[in-house]
PDB file of C-alpha atoms in Angstrom:
ATOM      1  CA  UNK L 274      -5.598  13.230  10.203  1.00 55.00           C
ATOM      2  CA  UNK L 275      -2.251  12.066  11.596  1.00 57.00           C
ATOM      3  CA  UNK L 276       0.723  14.419  11.531  1.00 59.00           C
ATOM      4  CA  UNK L 277       2.684  12.594   8.763  1.00 62.00           C
ATOM      5  CA  UNK L 278      -0.404  12.526   6.522  1.00 69.00           C
ATOM      6  CA  UNK L 279      -1.020  16.232   7.067  1.00 69.00           C
ATOM      7  CA  UNK L 280       2.620  16.957   6.247  1.00 74.00           C
ATOM      8  CA  UNK L 281       2.404  14.938   3.020  1.00 73.00           C
ATOM      9  CA  UNK L 282      -0.793  16.751   2.068  1.00 70.00           C
ATOM     10  CA  UNK L 283       0.832  20.136   2.585  1.00 71.00           C
ATOM     11  CA  UNK L 284       4.031  19.263   0.707  1.00 76.00           C
ATOM     12  CA  UNK L 285       2.198  17.702  -2.238  1.00 70.00           C
ATOM     13  CA  UNK L 286      -0.131  20.617  -2.799  1.00 77.00           C
ATOM     14  CA  UNK L 287      -3.019  18.246  -2.149  1.00 82.00           C
ATOM     15  CA  UNK L 288      -2.058  15.880  -4.986  1.00 91.00           C
ATOM     16  CA  UNK L 289      -2.050  12.485  -3.286  1.00 95.00           C
ATOM     17  CA  UNK L 290      -3.822   9.143  -3.680  1.00 97.00           C
ATOM     18  CA  UNK L 291      -7.580   9.518  -4.010  1.00 96.00           C
ATOM     19  CA  UNK L 292      -8.081   6.809  -1.409  1.00 96.00           C
ATOM     20  CA  UNK L 293      -5.865   4.616   0.781  1.00 96.00           C
ATOM     21  CA  UNK L 294      -7.253   1.239   1.827  1.00 95.00           C
ATOM     22  CA  UNK L 295      -5.312  -0.771   4.428  1.00 93.00           C
ATOM     23  CA  UNK L 296      -6.408  -4.400   4.608  1.00 93.00           C
ATOM     24  CA  UNK L 297      -5.132  -5.016   8.128  1.00 89.00           C
ATOM     25  CA  UNK L 298      -3.125  -3.530  10.948  1.00 86.00           C
ATOM     26  CA  UNK L 299       0.334  -5.014  11.403  1.00 84.00           C
ATOM     27  CA  UNK L 300       1.518  -4.894  15.043  1.00 82.00           C
ATOM     28  CA  UNK L 301       5.186  -5.789  15.379  1.00 80.00           C
ATOM     29  CA  UNK L 302       4.425  -8.932  17.389  1.00 77.00           C
ATOM     30  CA  UNK L 303       1.985 -10.410  14.854  1.00 83.00           C
ATOM     31  CA  UNK L 304       2.501 -13.194  12.318  1.00 88.00           C
ATOM     32  CA  UNK L 305       1.251 -10.824   9.634  1.00 89.00           C
ATOM     33  CA  UNK L 306       4.062  -8.403  10.459  1.00 88.00           C
ATOM     34  CA  UNK L 307       6.573 -11.259  10.298  1.00 90.00           C
ATOM     35  CA  UNK L 308       5.249 -12.282   6.873  1.00 93.00           C
ATOM     36  CA  UNK L 309       5.568  -8.728   5.581  1.00 92.00           C
ATOM     37  CA  UNK L 310       9.127  -8.407   6.868  1.00 89.00           C
ATOM     38  CA  UNK L 311      10.399 -11.681   5.475  1.00 90.00           C
ATOM     39  CA  UNK L 312       8.560 -12.397   2.219  1.00 90.00           C
ATOM     40  CA  UNK L 313      10.913 -10.368   0.024  1.00 81.00           C
ATOM     41  CA  UNK L 314      14.231 -11.171   1.677  1.00 75.00           C
ATOM     42  CA  UNK L 315      16.104 -13.776  -0.373  1.00 66.00           C
ATOM     43  CA  UNK L 316      17.908 -15.033   2.728  1.00 65.00           C
ATOM     44  CA  UNK L 317      14.901 -15.393   5.041  1.00 63.00           C
ATOM     45  CA  UNK L 318      11.882 -15.502   2.742  1.00 63.00           C
ATOM     46  CA  UNK L 319       9.269 -18.124   3.423  1.00 81.00           C
ATOM     47  CA  UNK L 320       7.135 -19.677   0.728  1.00 86.00           C
ATOM     48  CA  UNK L 321       4.312 -19.850   3.258  1.00 89.00           C
ATOM     49  CA  UNK L 322       4.663 -16.132   4.027  1.00 91.00           C
ATOM     50  CA  UNK L 323       4.453 -15.272   0.337  1.00 93.00           C
ATOM     51  CA  UNK L 324       1.390 -17.433  -0.235  1.00 92.00           C
ATOM     52  CA  UNK L 325      -0.314 -16.082   2.889  1.00 93.00           C
ATOM     53  CA  UNK L 326       0.122 -12.504   1.688  1.00 95.00           C
ATOM     54  CA  UNK L 327      -0.924 -13.299  -1.869  1.00 96.00           C
ATOM     55  CA  UNK L 328      -4.049 -15.126  -0.716  1.00 96.00           C
ATOM     56  CA  UNK L 329      -5.006 -12.248   1.600  1.00 95.00           C
ATOM     57  CA  UNK L 330      -4.526  -9.643  -1.108  1.00 97.00           C
ATOM     58  CA  UNK L 331      -6.417 -11.534  -3.821  1.00 97.00           C
ATOM     59  CA  UNK L 332      -9.275 -12.426  -1.484  1.00 95.00           C
ATOM     60  CA  UNK L 333      -9.609  -8.832  -0.341  1.00 95.00           C
ATOM     61  CA  UNK L 334      -9.552  -7.449  -3.873  1.00 96.00           C
ATOM     62  CA  UNK L 335     -12.079 -10.026  -5.020  1.00 95.00           C
ATOM     63  CA  UNK L 336     -14.484  -8.757  -2.353  1.00 94.00           C
ATOM     64  CA  UNK L 337     -13.658  -5.047  -2.397  1.00 95.00           C
ATOM     65  CA  UNK L 338     -12.296  -3.896  -5.744  1.00 96.00           C
ATOM     66  CA  UNK L 339     -15.795  -2.600  -6.484  1.00 95.00           C
ATOM     67  CA  UNK L 340     -15.658  -0.569  -3.249  1.00 94.00           C
ATOM     68  CA  UNK L 341     -12.458   1.083  -4.438  1.00 96.00           C
ATOM     69  CA  UNK L 342     -13.882   1.734  -7.921  1.00 96.00           C
ATOM     70  CA  UNK L 343     -16.966   3.327  -6.399  1.00 95.00           C
ATOM     71  CA  UNK L 344     -14.857   5.573  -4.175  1.00 95.00           C
ATOM     72  CA  UNK L 345     -12.616   6.929  -6.970  1.00 96.00           C
ATOM     73  CA  UNK L 346     -15.218   6.774  -9.732  1.00 97.00           C
ATOM     74  CA  UNK L 347     -13.584   4.171 -11.973  1.00 97.00           C
ATOM     75  CA  UNK L 348     -12.238   0.634 -11.922  1.00 97.00           C
ATOM     76  CA  UNK L 349      -8.434   0.375 -11.990  1.00 97.00           C
ATOM     77  CA  UNK L 350      -6.890   0.004 -15.430  1.00 96.00           C
ATOM     78  CA  UNK L 351      -3.249  -0.294 -14.322  1.00 96.00           C
ATOM     79  CA  UNK L 352      -1.232  -1.547 -11.361  1.00 97.00           C
ATOM     80  CA  UNK L 353       1.880  -0.186  -9.678  1.00 97.00           C
ATOM     81  CA  UNK L 354       4.068  -1.237  -6.777  1.00 96.00           C
ATOM     82  CA  UNK L 355       6.101   1.243  -4.765  1.00 93.00           C
ATOM     83  CA  UNK L 356       9.673   0.703  -6.029  1.00 90.00           C
ATOM     84  CA  UNK L 357      12.374  -0.475  -3.682  1.00 83.00           C
ATOM     85  CA  UNK L 358      14.601   2.254  -2.297  1.00 74.00           C
ATOM     86  CA  UNK L 359      17.172  -0.279  -1.067  1.00 71.00           C
ATOM     87  CA  UNK L 360      18.896  -0.713  -4.410  1.00 65.00           C
ATOM     88  CA  UNK L 361      17.015  -3.921  -5.246  1.00 70.00           C
ATOM     89  CA  UNK L 362      16.851  -4.442  -9.014  1.00 71.00           C
ATOM     90  CA  UNK L 363      14.120  -6.019 -11.100  1.00 74.00           C
ATOM     91  CA  UNK L 364      10.457  -6.359 -10.247  1.00 82.00           C
ATOM     92  CA  UNK L 365       9.337  -5.394  -6.782  1.00 88.00           C
ATOM     93  CA  UNK L 366       8.699  -8.647  -4.857  1.00 90.00           C
ATOM     94  CA  UNK L 367       5.013  -7.770  -4.456  1.00 93.00           C
ATOM     95  CA  UNK L 368       4.632  -7.169  -8.196  1.00 94.00           C
ATOM     96  CA  UNK L 369       6.443 -10.440  -8.876  1.00 93.00           C
ATOM     97  CA  UNK L 370       4.183 -12.234  -6.407  1.00 94.00           C
ATOM     98  CA  UNK L 371       0.959 -10.901  -7.940  1.00 97.00           C
ATOM     99  CA  UNK L 372       2.176 -11.173 -11.532  1.00 96.00           C
ATOM    100  CA  UNK L 373      -0.638 -11.219 -14.088  1.00 96.00           C
ATOM    101  CA  UNK L 374      -3.293 -12.536 -11.692  1.00 97.00           C
ATOM    102  CA  UNK L 375      -5.194  -9.230 -11.733  1.00 97.00           C
ATOM    103  CA  UNK L 376      -5.157  -9.053 -15.550  1.00 96.00           C
ATOM    104  CA  UNK L 377      -3.960  -5.454 -15.696  1.00 95.00           C
ATOM    105  CA  UNK L 378      -0.672  -3.981 -16.950  1.00 94.00           C
ATOM    106  CA  UNK L 379       1.967  -2.889 -14.461  1.00 95.00           C
ATOM    107  CA  UNK L 380       3.518   0.568 -14.448  1.00 95.00           C
ATOM    108  CA  UNK L 381       7.188   0.632 -13.504  1.00 94.00           C
ATOM    109  CA  UNK L 382       8.981   3.620 -12.019  1.00 95.00           C
ATOM    110  CA  UNK L 383      12.553   4.728 -11.612  1.00 93.00           C
ATOM    111  CA  UNK L 384      13.883   5.882  -8.245  1.00 93.00           C
ATOM    112  CA  UNK L 385      15.665   9.140  -7.541  1.00 94.00           C
ATOM    113  CA  UNK L 386      18.874   8.040  -5.715  1.00 91.00           C
ATOM    114  CA  UNK L 387      19.043  11.375  -3.941  1.00 92.00           C
ATOM    115  CA  UNK L 388      16.833  10.060  -1.137  1.00 92.00           C
ATOM    116  CA  UNK L 389      17.910   7.408   1.348  1.00 87.00           C
ATOM    117  CA  UNK L 390      16.071   4.178   2.067  1.00 83.00           C
ATOM    118  CA  UNK L 391      15.255   5.366   5.557  1.00 84.00           C
ATOM    119  CA  UNK L 392      13.654   8.624   4.443  1.00 88.00           C
ATOM    120  CA  UNK L 393      10.190   9.105   5.940  1.00 87.00           C
ATOM    121  CA  UNK L 394       9.283  12.352   4.192  1.00 91.00           C
ATOM    122  CA  UNK L 395       7.216  13.047   1.079  1.00 94.00           C
ATOM    123  CA  UNK L 396       9.219  13.971  -2.034  1.00 95.00           C
ATOM    124  CA  UNK L 397       7.534  14.989  -5.269  1.00 95.00           C
ATOM    125  CA  UNK L 398      10.535  13.837  -7.338  1.00 96.00           C
ATOM    126  CA  UNK L 399      11.238  10.527  -5.566  1.00 96.00           C
ATOM    127  CA  UNK L 400       9.779   8.406  -8.388  1.00 96.00           C
ATOM    128  CA  UNK L 401       9.399   8.812 -12.144  1.00 96.00           C
ATOM    129  CA  UNK L 402       6.669   6.572 -13.630  1.00 96.00           C
ATOM    130  CA  UNK L 403       7.268   5.084 -17.065  1.00 93.00           C
ATOM    131  CA  UNK L 404       4.008   6.030 -18.775  1.00 87.00           C
ATOM    132  CA  UNK L 405       5.023   6.075 -22.438  1.00 78.00           C
ATOM    133  CA  UNK L 406       2.633   4.277 -24.786  1.00 76.00           C
ATOM    134  CA  UNK L 407       0.135   3.509 -22.005  1.00 78.00           C
ATOM    135  CA  UNK L 408      -3.509   3.879 -22.876  1.00 77.00           C
ATOM    136  CA  UNK L 409      -5.813   6.487 -21.367  1.00 82.00           C
ATOM    137  CA  UNK L 410      -7.829   7.020 -19.284  1.00 90.00           C
ATOM    138  CA  UNK L 411      -5.469   5.714 -16.627  1.00 95.00           C
ATOM    139  CA  UNK L 412      -6.783   4.647 -13.230  1.00 97.00           C
ATOM    140  CA  UNK L 413      -3.917   3.244 -11.194  1.00 97.00           C
ATOM    141  CA  UNK L 414      -4.083   0.871  -8.251  1.00 98.00           C
ATOM    142  CA  UNK L 415      -0.911   1.039  -6.143  1.00 98.00           C
ATOM    143  CA  UNK L 416      -0.207  -2.130  -4.180  1.00 97.00           C
ATOM    144  CA  UNK L 417       1.942  -1.576  -1.107  1.00 96.00           C
ATOM    145  CA  UNK L 418       3.073  -4.147   1.432  1.00 95.00           C
ATOM    146  CA  UNK L 419       3.654  -1.981   4.529  1.00 93.00           C
ATOM    147  CA  UNK L 420       2.521   1.546   5.414  1.00 92.00           C
ATOM    148  CA  UNK L 421       4.423   3.306   8.173  1.00 88.00           C
ATOM    149  CA  UNK L 422       4.253   7.014   7.345  1.00 88.00           C
ATOM    150  CA  UNK L 423       3.024   6.555   3.777  1.00 92.00           C
ATOM    151  CA  UNK L 424       5.785   8.781   2.409  1.00 93.00           C
ATOM    152  CA  UNK L 425       6.841   6.490  -0.429  1.00 94.00           C
ATOM    153  CA  UNK L 426       3.344   5.425  -1.451  1.00 96.00           C
ATOM    154  CA  UNK L 427       2.113   9.017  -1.490  1.00 96.00           C
ATOM    155  CA  UNK L 428       5.227  10.193  -3.348  1.00 97.00           C
ATOM    156  CA  UNK L 429       4.455   7.598  -6.035  1.00 97.00           C
ATOM    157  CA  UNK L 430       0.774   8.569  -6.104  1.00 97.00           C
ATOM    158  CA  UNK L 431       1.770  12.207  -6.579  1.00 97.00           C
ATOM    159  CA  UNK L 432       4.175  11.293  -9.392  1.00 97.00           C
ATOM    160  CA  UNK L 433       1.531   9.202 -11.145  1.00 97.00           C
ATOM    161  CA  UNK L 434      -1.121  11.915 -10.974  1.00 96.00           C
ATOM    162  CA  UNK L 435       1.192  14.709 -12.082  1.00 95.00           C
ATOM    163  CA  UNK L 436       2.356  12.476 -14.958  1.00 94.00           C
ATOM    164  CA  UNK L 437      -1.133  11.914 -16.298  1.00 92.00           C
ATOM    165  CA  UNK L 438      -2.944   9.299 -14.202  1.00 95.00           C
ATOM    166  CA  UNK L 439      -6.622  10.176 -13.824  1.00 96.00           C
ATOM    167  CA  UNK L 440      -7.079   8.510 -10.441  1.00 97.00           C
ATOM    168  CA  UNK L 441      -4.842   6.695  -7.984  1.00 98.00           C
ATOM    169  CA  UNK L 442      -5.968   4.335  -5.234  1.00 98.00           C
ATOM    170  CA  UNK L 443      -3.632   2.556  -2.817  1.00 98.00           C
ATOM    171  CA  UNK L 444      -4.225  -0.801  -1.168  1.00 98.00           C
ATOM    172  CA  UNK L 445      -1.922  -1.671   1.721  1.00 97.00           C
ATOM    173  CA  UNK L 446      -1.408  -5.179   3.087  1.00 96.00           C
ATOM    174  CA  UNK L 447      -0.333  -4.007   6.535  1.00 92.00           C
ATOM    175  CA  UNK L 448      -0.674  -0.709   8.385  1.00 89.00           C
ATOM    176  CA  UNK L 449       2.309  -0.791  10.739  1.00 82.00           C
ATOM    177  CA  UNK L 450       1.687  -0.219  14.430  1.00 79.00           C
ATOM    178  CA  UNK L 451       4.722   0.036  16.688  1.00 68.00           C
ATOM    179  CA  UNK L 452       4.911  -1.553  20.122  1.00 60.00           C
ATOM    180  CA  UNK L 453       6.065   0.234  23.229  1.00 57.00           C
ATOM    181  CA  UNK L 454       5.079   3.590  21.816  1.00 54.00           C
ATOM    182  CA  UNK L 455       4.360   6.481  24.179  1.00 65.00           C
ATOM    183  CA  UNK L 456       1.941   7.840  21.592  1.00 64.00           C
ATOM    184  CA  UNK L 457      -1.434   7.560  23.312  1.00 68.00           C
ATOM    185  CA  UNK L 458      -3.547   6.875  20.171  1.00 67.00           C
ATOM    186  CA  UNK L 459      -1.222   3.965  19.289  1.00 69.00           C
ATOM    187  CA  UNK L 460      -1.659   2.501  22.763  1.00 72.00           C
ATOM    188  CA  UNK L 461      -5.444   2.690  22.445  1.00 73.00           C
ATOM    189  CA  UNK L 462      -5.276   1.066  19.022  1.00 71.00           C
ATOM    190  CA  UNK L 463      -3.066  -1.784  20.225  1.00 73.00           C
ATOM    191  CA  UNK L 464      -5.541  -2.451  23.014  1.00 73.00           C
ATOM    192  CA  UNK L 465      -8.472  -2.406  20.600  1.00 70.00           C
ATOM    193  CA  UNK L 466      -6.881  -4.908  18.202  1.00 71.00           C
ATOM    194  CA  UNK L 467      -5.385  -7.203  20.837  1.00 72.00           C
ATOM    195  CA  UNK L 468      -8.000  -9.891  20.153  1.00 70.00           C
ATOM    196  CA  UNK L 469      -9.380  -9.048  16.718  1.00 65.00           C
ATOM    197  CA  UNK L 470     -11.941 -11.032  14.775  1.00 67.00           C
ATOM    198  CA  UNK L 471     -10.469 -10.641  11.318  1.00 73.00           C
ATOM    199  CA  UNK L 472     -13.020 -10.675   8.525  1.00 78.00           C
ATOM    200  CA  UNK L 473     -11.959 -10.065   4.922  1.00 79.00           C
ATOM    201  CA  UNK L 474     -15.554  -9.262   4.007  1.00 82.00           C
ATOM    202  CA  UNK L 475     -15.199  -6.015   5.972  1.00 82.00           C
ATOM    203  CA  UNK L 476     -13.725  -2.973   4.270  1.00 84.00           C
ATOM    204  CA  UNK L 477     -12.906   0.473   5.628  1.00 84.00           C
ATOM    205  CA  UNK L 478     -14.780   1.942   2.657  1.00 85.00           C
ATOM    206  CA  UNK L 479     -18.039   0.273   3.713  1.00 76.00           C
ATOM    207  CA  UNK L 480     -20.674   2.387   5.335  1.00 55.00           C
ATOM    208  CA  UNK L 481     -20.801   1.505   9.065  1.00 49.00           C
ATOM    209  CA  UNK L 482     -24.380   0.258   8.706  1.00 40.00           C
ATOM    210  CA  UNK L 483     -23.264  -2.274   6.083  1.00 43.00           C
ATOM    211  CA  UNK L 484     -20.313  -3.688   8.025  1.00 42.00           C
ATOM    212  CA  UNK L 485     -20.680  -7.160   9.418  1.00 38.00           C
ATOM    213  CA  UNK L 486     -20.306  -7.516  13.162  1.00 28.00           C
TER     214      UNK L 486
END
């Protein structure tokens, strides 16, 4: 377990997402990383970037939502997006992009302004989910665009579970990998994914023997 994840686990008392499923790595030099950085910026957003991300997410969920349900023990009944901590109002761009395509209600959350947008630590009171009048049982699927340390996604997962959600799974479009890092595991990873054969039929929840080569 990486150091940020261990820190989040300790601070949360073990109450975090039941599973975290990244769809792809996102090295800084990749087109995928560029799409994730620009799709929600009103000044630089690209329609093609938005459609690329939406297509990837929907294709992956079509193939692997059952994998996630099997891991947590139930199919998702609700959706959530990690709220913006940059003062952006309205729907999160990812929630707006997905809309009602997954045929499940969205859970909104309010943000504690005490924490800055650049905060990379877990905070149990960062988000307050609006769960009034929602039906139970509640199995929430968090959709997140980019995972760096996971602090915000895990803070939301913690808030959802302590507010009454039965299970929480998180699907991430891009697991960020920095370039020029002196961190040896990152260097090995960047080498390993330098020429990837990307296959949406593969899922990190698959047993190794069932993965396609």
